[in-house]
Each structure stands twice: as structure tokens, then as C-alpha cells.
XYZ file of C-alpha atoms in Angstrom:
569
model
C -30.164 12.463 4.762
C -30.565 9.977 1.913
C -31.015 6.318 2.967
C -27.953 5.276 0.992
C -25.854 7.764 2.962
C -27.247 6.390 6.213
C -26.048 2.903 5.256
C -22.632 4.283 4.327
C -22.448 6.330 7.541
C -23.224 3.284 9.690
C -20.546 1.225 7.951
C -17.958 4.012 8.100
C -18.536 4.708 11.784
C -18.342 1.023 12.648
C -15.035 0.824 10.842
C -13.800 3.974 12.563
C -14.800 2.706 15.985
C -13.179 -0.648 15.340
C -9.940 1.136 14.499
C -10.050 3.100 17.738
C -11.371 0.521 20.227
C -10.920 -2.918 18.698
C -10.342 -6.046 20.764
C -8.055 -8.920 19.871
C -9.179 -10.851 16.783
C -10.824 -14.198 17.643
C -9.955 -17.196 15.492
C -13.684 -17.698 14.984
C -13.701 -15.066 12.223
C -11.428 -17.222 10.094
C -13.488 -20.345 10.806
C -16.717 -18.666 9.684
C -15.581 -17.757 6.175
C -17.022 -20.280 3.692
C -15.873 -21.281 0.221
C -12.849 -19.710 -1.424
C -11.541 -16.527 0.179
C -10.514 -14.072 -2.552
C -9.674 -11.115 -0.321
C -9.832 -10.333 3.364
C -8.971 -7.435 5.671
C -9.285 -7.536 9.468
C -8.938 -4.658 11.893
C -8.222 -5.885 15.387
C -6.184 -5.193 18.528
C -5.134 -1.533 18.644
C -4.559 -1.294 22.381
C -0.987 -0.865 23.519
C 0.167 -1.416 27.084
C 3.350 0.567 26.558
C 3.891 3.839 28.378
C 4.181 5.597 25.056
C 0.630 4.730 24.007
C -0.987 6.097 27.169
C 1.393 8.978 28.007
C -0.002 12.568 27.748
C 0.599 14.530 24.561
C 3.982 16.183 24.571
C 4.216 19.949 24.426
C 5.216 20.361 20.800
C 2.579 17.889 19.608
C -0.047 19.582 21.766
C 0.763 22.965 20.224
C 0.725 21.527 16.717
C -2.661 19.833 17.065
C -4.264 22.370 19.413
C -6.412 24.234 16.800
C -7.852 21.002 15.407
C -8.437 19.468 18.858
C -10.280 22.597 20.025
C -12.386 22.486 16.850
C -13.337 18.854 17.568
C -14.337 19.760 21.140
C -16.534 22.589 19.872
C -18.151 20.328 17.264
C -18.730 17.368 19.592
C -22.377 18.218 20.503
C -23.217 18.893 16.852
C -21.572 15.649 15.706
C -23.323 13.643 18.414
C -26.741 15.089 17.551
C -26.267 14.458 13.841
C -25.263 10.858 14.555
C -28.349 10.389 16.722
C -30.597 11.844 14.027
C -29.147 10.000 11.059
C -27.737 6.774 12.497
C -29.660 6.290 15.709
C -26.820 6.495 18.250
C -24.982 9.381 19.864
C -21.198 9.575 19.951
C -21.121 8.299 23.531
C -23.409 5.407 22.609
C -21.106 4.413 19.785
C -18.291 4.246 22.310
C -20.491 2.172 24.610
C -21.342 -0.133 21.712
C -17.736 -1.289 21.866
C -17.019 -2.187 18.253
C -14.337 -4.867 18.336
C -12.646 -7.019 15.720
C -13.953 -6.278 12.220
C -13.412 -8.478 9.183
C -14.446 -7.732 5.600
C -13.899 -10.467 3.012
C -14.750 -11.433 -0.546
C -15.660 -15.132 -0.859
C -16.827 -17.528 -3.539
C -19.127 -20.382 -2.510
C -19.672 -23.114 -5.149
C -22.654 -22.446 -7.441
C -23.067 -18.896 -6.098
C -21.679 -15.520 -7.205
C -18.884 -13.775 -5.355
C -20.173 -12.273 -2.098
C -18.943 -9.648 0.345
C -18.975 -10.749 3.989
C -18.575 -8.475 7.026
C -18.178 -9.699 10.631
C -18.188 -7.216 13.496
C -17.692 -7.981 17.196
C -19.396 -5.736 19.746
C -20.176 -5.469 23.457
C -23.693 -3.982 23.701
C -26.530 -6.119 22.251
C -29.060 -3.360 22.955
C -27.208 -0.698 20.962
C -26.410 -3.128 18.147
C -30.148 -3.854 17.906
C -30.843 -0.134 17.561
C -28.326 0.153 14.731
C -29.944 -2.849 13.050
C -33.366 -1.228 13.255
C -32.030 2.024 11.800
C -30.298 0.157 8.989
C -33.520 -1.780 8.263
C -35.499 1.454 7.992
C -32.943 2.975 5.616
C -32.963 -0.091 3.371
C -36.750 -0.232 3.220
C -36.924 3.463 2.286
C -34.421 2.673 -0.500
C -36.874 0.176 -2.002
C -35.719 -3.060 -0.379
C -38.196 -5.660 0.846
C -37.261 -7.984 3.665
C -38.230 -11.222 5.268
C -37.318 -12.739 8.586
C -36.220 -16.365 8.887
C -34.656 -18.546 11.570
C -31.664 -20.856 11.248
C -31.483 -22.750 14.474
C -31.642 -20.080 17.176
C -30.372 -17.342 14.893
C -32.746 -14.783 13.393
C -31.745 -13.642 9.883
C -33.076 -10.566 8.106
C -32.886 -10.886 4.312
C -33.270 -7.784 2.127
C -33.857 -7.707 -1.605
C -34.530 -5.024 -4.214
C -35.895 -6.358 -7.500
C -35.101 -3.257 -9.532
C -31.344 -3.851 -9.534
C -31.429 -7.324 -7.956
C -29.482 -6.344 -4.884
C -29.503 -8.578 -1.858
C -28.351 -8.187 1.723
C -28.574 -10.430 4.773
C -27.959 -9.447 8.408
C -27.931 -11.458 11.617
C -26.435 -11.423 15.108
C -24.989 -14.524 16.731
C -23.486 -14.213 20.182
C -21.368 -11.046 20.240
C -20.821 -10.903 16.469
C -22.917 -9.239 13.770
C -22.844 -10.683 10.247
C -23.645 -8.881 7.019
C -23.390 -10.391 3.535
C -24.450 -9.491 0.007
C -25.770 -13.032 -0.505
C -28.263 -14.624 1.939
C -27.186 -18.049 0.705
C -23.620 -17.414 1.861
C -24.870 -16.384 5.303
C -26.927 -19.570 5.562
C -23.808 -21.534 4.628
C -21.869 -19.822 7.390
C -24.534 -20.469 10.029
C -25.262 -24.069 9.073
C -21.684 -25.276 8.988
C -19.792 -23.110 11.498
C -20.367 -25.620 14.310
C -19.665 -28.751 12.262
C -16.531 -27.629 10.466
C -13.710 -29.499 12.171
C -10.822 -27.870 10.356
C -10.239 -24.451 8.846
C -9.838 -24.483 5.055
C -7.388 -21.650 4.562
C -7.028 -19.979 1.131
C -3.984 -20.286 -1.094
C -0.830 -18.872 0.454
C -2.579 -17.951 3.717
C -0.175 -19.935 5.913
C 2.855 -18.231 4.356
C 1.323 -14.793 4.856
C 0.363 -15.348 8.502
C 3.943 -16.473 9.154
C 5.009 -12.814 8.818
C 3.450 -12.210 12.250
C 6.232 -14.239 13.846
C 8.605 -11.287 13.416
C 6.347 -8.873 15.312
C 6.621 -8.073 18.984
C 2.891 -7.304 19.268
C -0.271 -8.503 17.593
C -0.876 -6.286 14.532
C -3.790 -3.863 14.256
C -4.563 -4.934 10.702
C -4.100 -8.090 8.664
C -4.995 -8.501 5.020
C -4.939 -11.104 2.256
C -5.606 -11.059 -1.494
C -5.753 -13.873 -4.042
C -5.049 -11.722 -7.145
C -5.330 -14.531 -9.693
C -8.544 -15.744 -8.070
C -10.027 -12.242 -8.227
C -8.990 -11.870 -11.869
C -10.469 -15.275 -12.660
C -13.789 -14.365 -11.033
C -13.921 -11.019 -12.846
C -13.560 -12.795 -16.177
C -16.243 -15.361 -15.290
C -18.682 -12.691 -14.099
C -18.240 -10.275 -17.019
C -17.947 -12.550 -20.045
C -20.650 -14.874 -21.459
C -20.205 -18.576 -20.682
C -19.572 -19.625 -24.289
C -17.570 -16.542 -25.238
C -14.348 -17.154 -27.184
C -12.930 -14.004 -25.614
C -13.618 -15.479 -22.171
C -11.601 -18.591 -23.046
C -8.833 -16.392 -24.450
C -8.610 -14.359 -21.227
C -8.594 -17.445 -19.003
C -5.819 -19.036 -21.089
C -3.872 -15.779 -20.996
C -3.345 -16.076 -17.216
C -0.916 -19.044 -17.403
C 0.605 -17.820 -20.664
C 1.628 -14.529 -19.075
C 2.998 -16.293 -15.978
C 0.459 -14.733 -13.612
C -0.495 -18.154 -12.213
C 2.848 -18.134 -10.364
C 1.498 -15.297 -8.178
C -0.207 -17.304 -5.431
C -1.220 -14.621 -2.933
C -0.332 -11.239 -1.412
C -1.001 -10.192 2.166
C 0.501 -9.061 5.407
C 0.156 -7.077 8.598
C 0.269 -3.483 9.840
C 1.323 -2.465 13.355
C 1.363 1.014 14.892
C 3.309 2.388 17.851
C 5.446 -0.626 18.645
C 8.591 -0.615 20.744
C 10.994 0.219 17.917
C 8.702 1.612 15.217
C 6.064 4.305 14.966
C 4.550 2.092 12.258
C 5.612 -1.066 10.478
C 3.997 -3.113 7.735
C 5.095 -6.471 6.398
C 3.833 -7.699 3.045
C 4.417 -11.272 1.905
C 4.218 -11.991 -1.818
C 3.730 -15.746 -2.175
C 5.231 -17.043 -5.429
C 5.765 -20.406 -7.011
C 8.375 -21.432 -9.532
C 8.992 -20.847 -12.349
C 8.542 -17.065 -12.345
C 8.040 -16.241 -15.975
C 6.258 -13.724 -18.158
C 5.066 -10.656 -16.273
C 6.739 -11.809 -13.052
C 10.035 -12.088 -14.903
C 9.814 -8.399 -15.773
C 10.155 -7.424 -12.106
C 12.712 -10.041 -11.042
C 15.384 -8.570 -8.748
C 18.797 -9.703 -7.478
C 20.023 -9.650 -3.883
C 22.942 -7.282 -3.231
C 24.288 -4.558 -0.913
C 22.191 -1.498 -1.773
C 23.712 1.096 0.569
C 23.741 4.541 -1.127
C 27.138 5.393 -2.668
C 29.158 8.331 -1.346
C 28.237 10.658 -4.224
C 24.571 10.778 -3.124
C 24.595 13.605 -0.595
C 22.558 14.425 2.495
C 20.506 16.830 0.380
C 18.655 13.730 -0.791
C 15.252 13.404 0.854
C 14.602 9.974 -0.623
C 16.586 7.217 -2.303
C 15.323 3.964 -3.822
C 17.794 1.283 -4.896
C 17.310 -2.085 -6.558
C 19.249 -4.546 -8.711
C 17.165 -5.565 -11.717
C 17.721 -9.037 -13.158
C 18.023 -7.906 -16.780
C 18.233 -11.432 -18.177
C 14.973 -12.399 -16.459
C 13.453 -9.125 -17.662
C 14.567 -9.821 -21.230
C 13.245 -13.395 -21.176
C 9.901 -12.271 -19.726
C 9.524 -9.423 -22.223
C 10.449 -11.740 -25.095
C 7.808 -14.273 -24.026
C 5.075 -11.642 -23.732
C 5.926 -9.930 -27.011
C 6.086 -13.296 -28.762
C 2.441 -13.927 -27.824
C 1.516 -10.968 -30.029
C 4.138 -10.775 -32.779
C 5.483 -14.322 -33.041
C 8.524 -16.182 -31.725
C 11.631 -14.208 -30.695
C 9.930 -10.889 -31.471
C 12.063 -9.010 -28.954
C 15.305 -10.385 -30.443
C 14.363 -8.918 -33.824
C 13.380 -5.602 -32.251
C 16.698 -5.294 -30.376
C 18.599 -5.984 -33.587
C 16.805 -3.060 -35.209
C 17.852 -0.885 -32.247
C 21.453 -1.786 -33.025
C 21.434 0.385 -36.136
C 24.233 2.939 -35.877
C 23.016 6.539 -35.999
C 25.243 9.590 -35.506
C 28.037 7.194 -34.528
C 25.960 5.859 -31.605
C 24.863 2.200 -31.445
C 22.023 2.001 -28.911
C 22.440 -1.734 -28.297
C 26.211 -2.104 -27.922
C 26.987 1.379 -26.578
C 24.211 1.512 -23.982
C 21.918 -1.501 -23.511
C 24.755 -4.046 -23.353
C 26.554 -1.834 -20.817
C 23.774 -1.909 -18.197
C 24.198 -4.122 -15.126
C 20.666 -3.662 -13.765
C 21.611 -1.679 -10.637
C 19.358 1.397 -10.494
C 18.971 4.230 -7.986
C 16.236 6.881 -7.969
C 17.176 9.923 -5.896
C 15.081 12.955 -4.921
C 16.811 15.961 -3.355
C 15.811 19.429 -2.141
C 17.696 22.560 -3.139
C 16.559 26.126 -2.517
C 13.087 24.875 -1.608
C 12.639 22.921 -4.847
C 12.541 19.148 -5.281
C 14.656 17.488 -7.997
C 14.929 13.848 -9.081
C 17.617 11.879 -10.884
C 17.926 8.278 -12.044
C 21.343 6.615 -11.793
C 22.046 3.456 -13.819
C 25.172 1.379 -13.292
C 27.274 0.563 -16.393
C 29.839 -2.211 -16.891
C 32.495 -0.116 -18.619
C 32.394 3.564 -17.552
C 35.270 4.460 -19.864
C 33.418 3.148 -22.916
C 30.246 5.067 -21.995
C 32.292 8.199 -21.337
C 33.829 8.000 -24.805
C 30.331 7.844 -26.320
C 29.265 10.930 -24.374
C 32.389 12.806 -25.423
C 31.325 12.504 -29.043
C 28.872 15.280 -28.230
C 31.811 17.694 -27.832
C 31.927 17.869 -31.608
C 28.401 19.290 -31.780
C 26.729 15.977 -32.527
C 23.411 14.916 -31.008
C 23.367 11.765 -28.893
C 19.885 11.088 -30.273
C 17.471 13.162 -32.286
C 18.702 16.016 -34.483
C 19.495 18.885 -32.086
C 23.156 19.121 -30.974
C 24.110 18.540 -27.355
C 25.251 21.388 -25.089
C 28.021 20.737 -22.549
C 28.397 22.318 -19.088
C 30.380 21.742 -15.890
C 28.396 21.109 -12.672
C 30.359 20.581 -9.427
C 33.394 19.599 -11.482
C 31.462 17.047 -13.565
C 30.785 17.271 -17.285
C 27.042 17.330 -17.987
C 25.691 16.657 -21.475
C 22.280 18.229 -22.143
C 20.288 16.795 -25.047
C 17.187 18.802 -26.075
C 14.167 16.579 -26.761
C 11.206 18.537 -28.073
C 10.218 21.073 -25.410
C 12.147 19.248 -22.664
C 15.734 18.156 -22.183
C 17.690 15.203 -20.863
C 20.865 15.800 -18.851
C 23.468 13.025 -18.563
C 26.693 12.734 -16.612
C 28.938 9.911 -15.452
C 29.627 9.597 -11.710
C 31.944 6.698 -10.881
C 30.261 3.725 -12.601
C 26.779 5.289 -12.674
C 25.198 6.995 -15.662
C 23.059 9.741 -14.081
C 19.995 10.947 -15.995
C 18.035 14.048 -14.955
C 15.708 16.703 -16.292
C 18.000 19.621 -15.423
C 21.535 20.510 -14.373
C 20.115 21.689 -11.037
C 18.835 18.184 -10.280
C 22.332 16.731 -10.695
C 23.833 19.472 -8.513
C 21.204 18.901 -5.798
C 21.726 15.154 -5.452
C 25.514 14.995 -5.801
C 28.545 17.034 -4.855
C 31.969 16.439 -3.349
C 31.696 19.139 -0.662
C 28.562 17.770 1.028
C 27.984 15.004 3.589
C 27.138 11.643 1.988
C 23.576 10.486 2.573
C 24.747 7.226 4.173
C 26.538 9.258 6.882
C 23.540 11.484 7.677
C 21.798 11.013 11.069
C 18.484 10.085 9.456
C 19.900 7.330 7.289
C 22.076 6.048 10.118
C 18.924 5.562 12.216
C 17.131 3.440 9.610
C 20.320 1.597 8.611
C 20.288 -0.132 11.998
C 17.053 -1.850 10.909
C 18.062 -2.689 7.328
C 19.594 -6.019 6.236
C 23.068 -6.007 4.727
C 21.836 -7.468 1.430
C 18.344 -7.202 -0.018
C 16.355 -7.053 -3.257
C 15.197 -3.459 -2.795
C 15.950 -0.640 -0.385
C 14.091 2.633 0.031
C 14.770 5.607 2.317
C 12.515 8.621 2.864
C 13.649 11.389 5.179
C 10.750 13.736 4.445
C 7.805 11.281 4.544
C 6.700 12.602 1.160
C 4.722 9.394 0.545
C 2.176 10.748 3.048
C 1.844 14.126 1.364
C -0.797 13.305 -1.265
C -3.321 11.467 0.979
C -2.820 13.968 3.818
C -3.247 16.989 1.562
C -6.344 15.402 0.028
C -7.933 15.055 3.479
C -6.919 18.563 4.471
C -8.003 20.399 1.321
C -10.545 18.290 -0.567
C -12.845 16.760 2.082
C -15.656 19.208 2.821
C -17.078 19.630 6.348
C -20.538 18.501 5.202
C -18.999 15.180 4.135
C -17.178 14.726 7.473
C -19.988 15.305 9.999
C -19.197 19.023 10.138
C -15.504 18.544 10.945
C -13.299 21.108 9.196
C -10.230 19.097 8.182
C -8.523 22.213 6.836
C -7.671 22.938 10.494
C -5.320 19.960 10.524
C -1.637 20.957 10.833
C 0.101 21.761 7.566
C 1.992 18.832 6.112
C 5.354 20.573 6.479
C 4.652 21.161 10.190
C 3.421 17.605 10.655
C 6.400 15.887 9.090
C 8.796 17.752 11.383
C 7.394 15.592 14.186
C 7.906 12.375 12.225
C 11.001 10.233 12.026
C 12.511 8.865 8.809
C 10.938 5.894 7.054
C 12.440 3.067 5.026
C 11.531 -0.150 3.252
C 13.332 -3.234 2.039
C 12.536 -6.497 0.284
C 14.156 -9.871 0.858
C 13.653 -13.274 -0.695
C 12.404 -16.107 1.526
C 11.069 -19.635 1.093
C 7.584 -18.380 0.246
C 8.581 -15.676 -2.242
C 9.326 -12.046 -1.378
C 8.831 -10.280 1.959
C 8.568 -6.463 1.860
C 8.971 -4.597 5.163
C 8.189 -0.906 5.487
C 8.659 1.070 8.705
C 8.644 4.581 10.166
C 10.690 5.556 13.205
C 9.711 7.937 15.972
C 10.502 11.642 15.781
C 13.872 13.110 16.679
C 12.755 14.389 20.103
C 14.241 12.073 22.760
C 10.855 11.434 24.415
C 9.368 10.358 21.079
C 12.104 7.891 20.131
C 12.073 4.211 21.016
C 14.182 3.531 24.173
C 17.168 1.977 22.397
C 17.283 4.736 19.793
C 16.832 7.499 22.379
C 20.014 6.398 24.182
C 21.981 6.554 20.931
C 20.607 9.999 20.104
C 21.544 11.329 23.546
C 25.062 9.878 23.243
C 25.515 11.508 19.824
C 24.636 14.948 21.205
C 27.239 14.521 23.951
């Protein structure tokens, strides 16, 4: 095995073990981080005292996962031997090592480049020493030289490769191992960790950690990012000091309104009392929100799906766009390039009447900003539509009816008209594709086919908001919010799951054949619906995303299980 792969394998296995066996995060990790924290992720307490976490696998789950579990049992000796040969520890020894809280952060210490810092808690000093020796051997084979130095009672190993000027420093203090890409940063951590009387938290950190107050358990993962700080450091590191382009990029940050984005971060919790998984993301903002942030400004409103969206829908996203804020932000950004009020002039040009259709007055001025994106299944196929609320449905309907005379709504090819579930659908060919439009209540529905409109709407079907899946998540949704999302089929998991199952080769996964994982369609039958919403708070915007337990009574949280049983009666 190549030395570089040994280093990667050690890091990956430590991270994997910390996910499976981590202890509660000590505050000391936060106190040790020096300088300005640009990004940080911590994996900590994953243990759950609930009966659900420690109960035996239920019959249907056991049958679903049986082929993969048997494969893992058969591969265990091979995996353990390969770990011993390439990393220095067997599988059982890794468990004995007891990887605990793990923090990885990007920090900037004054007068030094940005450094990556890793802190890993463990139980066995002996096994940690063996990993350190194996890592040292791999680095030396890769061309690194090293020296040993002492800072107080702490022994530090510093590695350096002149060819590409790469540095690495490793040390162990107490029950924590430290690894950084800059020995100077490690020295800073060791010299000042005992004298620092107060923690200097990064921008927006207090607001982000406040999201933990809503959780019934300590989260398994916390994370934090200073996006503007990272962007600033990227510009400083990649552009010459006296570069005019560097000054232009740095000045562009406040001009585009990005400096109002203070921080982003949050928590992730698995297998809680009410949720199979829940994540809370706090976006810390300061006023005024202009430029790019104005483009995504939303309004608070009741976003419950309307009755015309049927239970065929597997997902539905709703939000209320602040069009005035969007217009002002777009005008400011475009004016940076094309001069003052550039967007005003562009919109006036859009107002030119063509084929009896004025794009500005007949469409743009009619939009309220309420938008819904719906995906529905019909006959095994997935279809999507976008529904946009209009102020005056009668006026928009009269514009669409002009197509009855064989006129195109836009372009040169005439529109064809059809009836779908009692609704008039106008199909406008555009090159090799087509755009289908219909008016449902006060929503202008846009789709790529008549079948998509039929799949997501229909008077003879149960409304989505009355379906059992949506009713379950609705109990956890606020009445009014900035954004609401519902996913009955957990399709957001499909791409990463299918990648693991079909693209990761056994030789890259310690001989484990991930193609033996259950098919995604079988897996998602055991999952409950998921949803997300965003609300505005004092710090900015809080986004909560959660998945509920499966429909089987034993898999559902206690309060939800009682409701499900009552419904069946």
C-alpha cells in the first residue's frame, strides 16, 4: 500500500471510529483552537440511552440487511488482517483504542498561513502510540523528514518535505492527540492553552450554539463556517500582495453585500425521541441584507400545500420570494457591471409587445413571489411542475387564451391546446422541448409535459395535505415560515446512496462489497417521511430538517405510534 494511502486510511478509520464510539465533547477542544476559526466540525456523543438505540433489529430490518451483514461477518478476518498490515492495528484494537470526540478545524493565526487542526480524544495510550509510529513510518517513506522537540512536558514530532514544502506536526497531551499542518500553530496551542482565561469564539459562534437549546439530547455533530473569512483568506493566499485584482476582489465582498453573511453552522442529531434524524442550521446575518443576500430574501407566510396538489406528490417545496428585495439586489449587482439602474433599463426592453404579449405587464408584474415546486409519481415515472402565484388570474387567463387563435405565446411556433383533468393546458414548443402552462386557482403551473400536470393535480385524488405522510410531518411544522419542504420518498438520499452502492469498489473499501447493500427502493420503504422549514429569528435564519421513523409501530416515536394505532382503529 502506498504511504499516502496509509495516512488517508488512518484518518478515515479514526473518523469512522469516532462516529461509532464517540464520547461527549469536552469544552477543552474549543479552548485549544488559536487565532481566527474559519471552519470547524466536531463529531461527538453518539450514544443513546433510549430503548430504541439498544433494542435488537426488528424482523423486517433484519431481513433487509441480512445479505450485507453476513458479507461483513465473512470479511471481518480479512478486514482485520489488512488493517493490521497497513495501519498497524486490528479491528478489535481499533475498538479498544476508543476514539472519542474528534474536531477538525481551519484556523488563521496572525502572521501565519491558514492551518488545518485535528484533535482526537482516545482511551488507550499504548495503541495511540502504535498508530503514531505507523504514521511516522508512512510519512518518512513519502519523503518527509522529522525532528522531535519538547514544549514543557509535551513531545512534538514535526514533519517537513522540502519538495512541495508540506509540513505536519503531531503530539499527544493527556488523552488527546493533536495534528496540524503548521508546527507553529501547534506550538501556539500548547504554549497558551493553560494561560488563556477566556475563550475567544469566532464570529456568530454564540448564535449558532444557541440552536442546541432546542434539542432534547446532545448532538452527534456540530459544525461552523465563516464563509466571508474563508473567501477573504482564499483571495489573500492566491493573489499577489500588490495585485490590483486582489484589491478589486476584496472590495467586491462589501459591494455585493456578502459581508452581511456573518456565519453558518449548526448541529446534527440521530435517533432522538421524536426524530430518526434532525439537523438545525443557523445562518447568522446582519442588517442590511443587500446585494446577493437580497436575491434570496423570503417572506414569512402559511405555506401549507393547496388542495390541488394531490397525494401523488412525493415532494413539495414552497417559499414566498420577496420580489422587491430580489429586484433591488439584482439591480445593485447589475449596476456594478453596466452602470446605474441597469436592471430598470433591461426590464423596460422586456416590456416590448410581441405577438400581443407584454412580458413585463402581462407576466412579471402579475407575480406575487409565492412559488411551489412539486414532484409526483405516475405509472412509475417521476414528473415535476413549478407553480407560481399570480395577482390577477383572470388577466393571465386572458393572455393564455390568445393562443386559441393559433398564436405563439413566445417564439414563432403556434401553441397547441389540450384538456387535462378538465383543465386547459397550453403547450408551447421551444426548440426540441416544450413548455406546458395551465392556470389552477391563482397559480400559473409550468411543466415539461401534460403528464406532469396530470400527475401532480387532479380533482378526484386525495390532497397531499390530507395524506398520512404529510399529516405526520405537519405536527412538527410551524404555522408560518419562510420555506417549507416535504419529501415522502426520501429521494434526497438516492444519489449519495446509489453512489456508495454502485461506484465504490471493494478494493477501495477494505474488501467490503457495497453492492450488497439493500436497493434504495427497498431501503426507503423502511424510512419515514422527511421535511424541512426555515424561520426568521434574532440572529438571522434558522433552517430545521428532520426525518421521522418508519411507518411500523415499533419504529415510530412513542407519541406518533399512539396516533398511528388510533388511526388504524
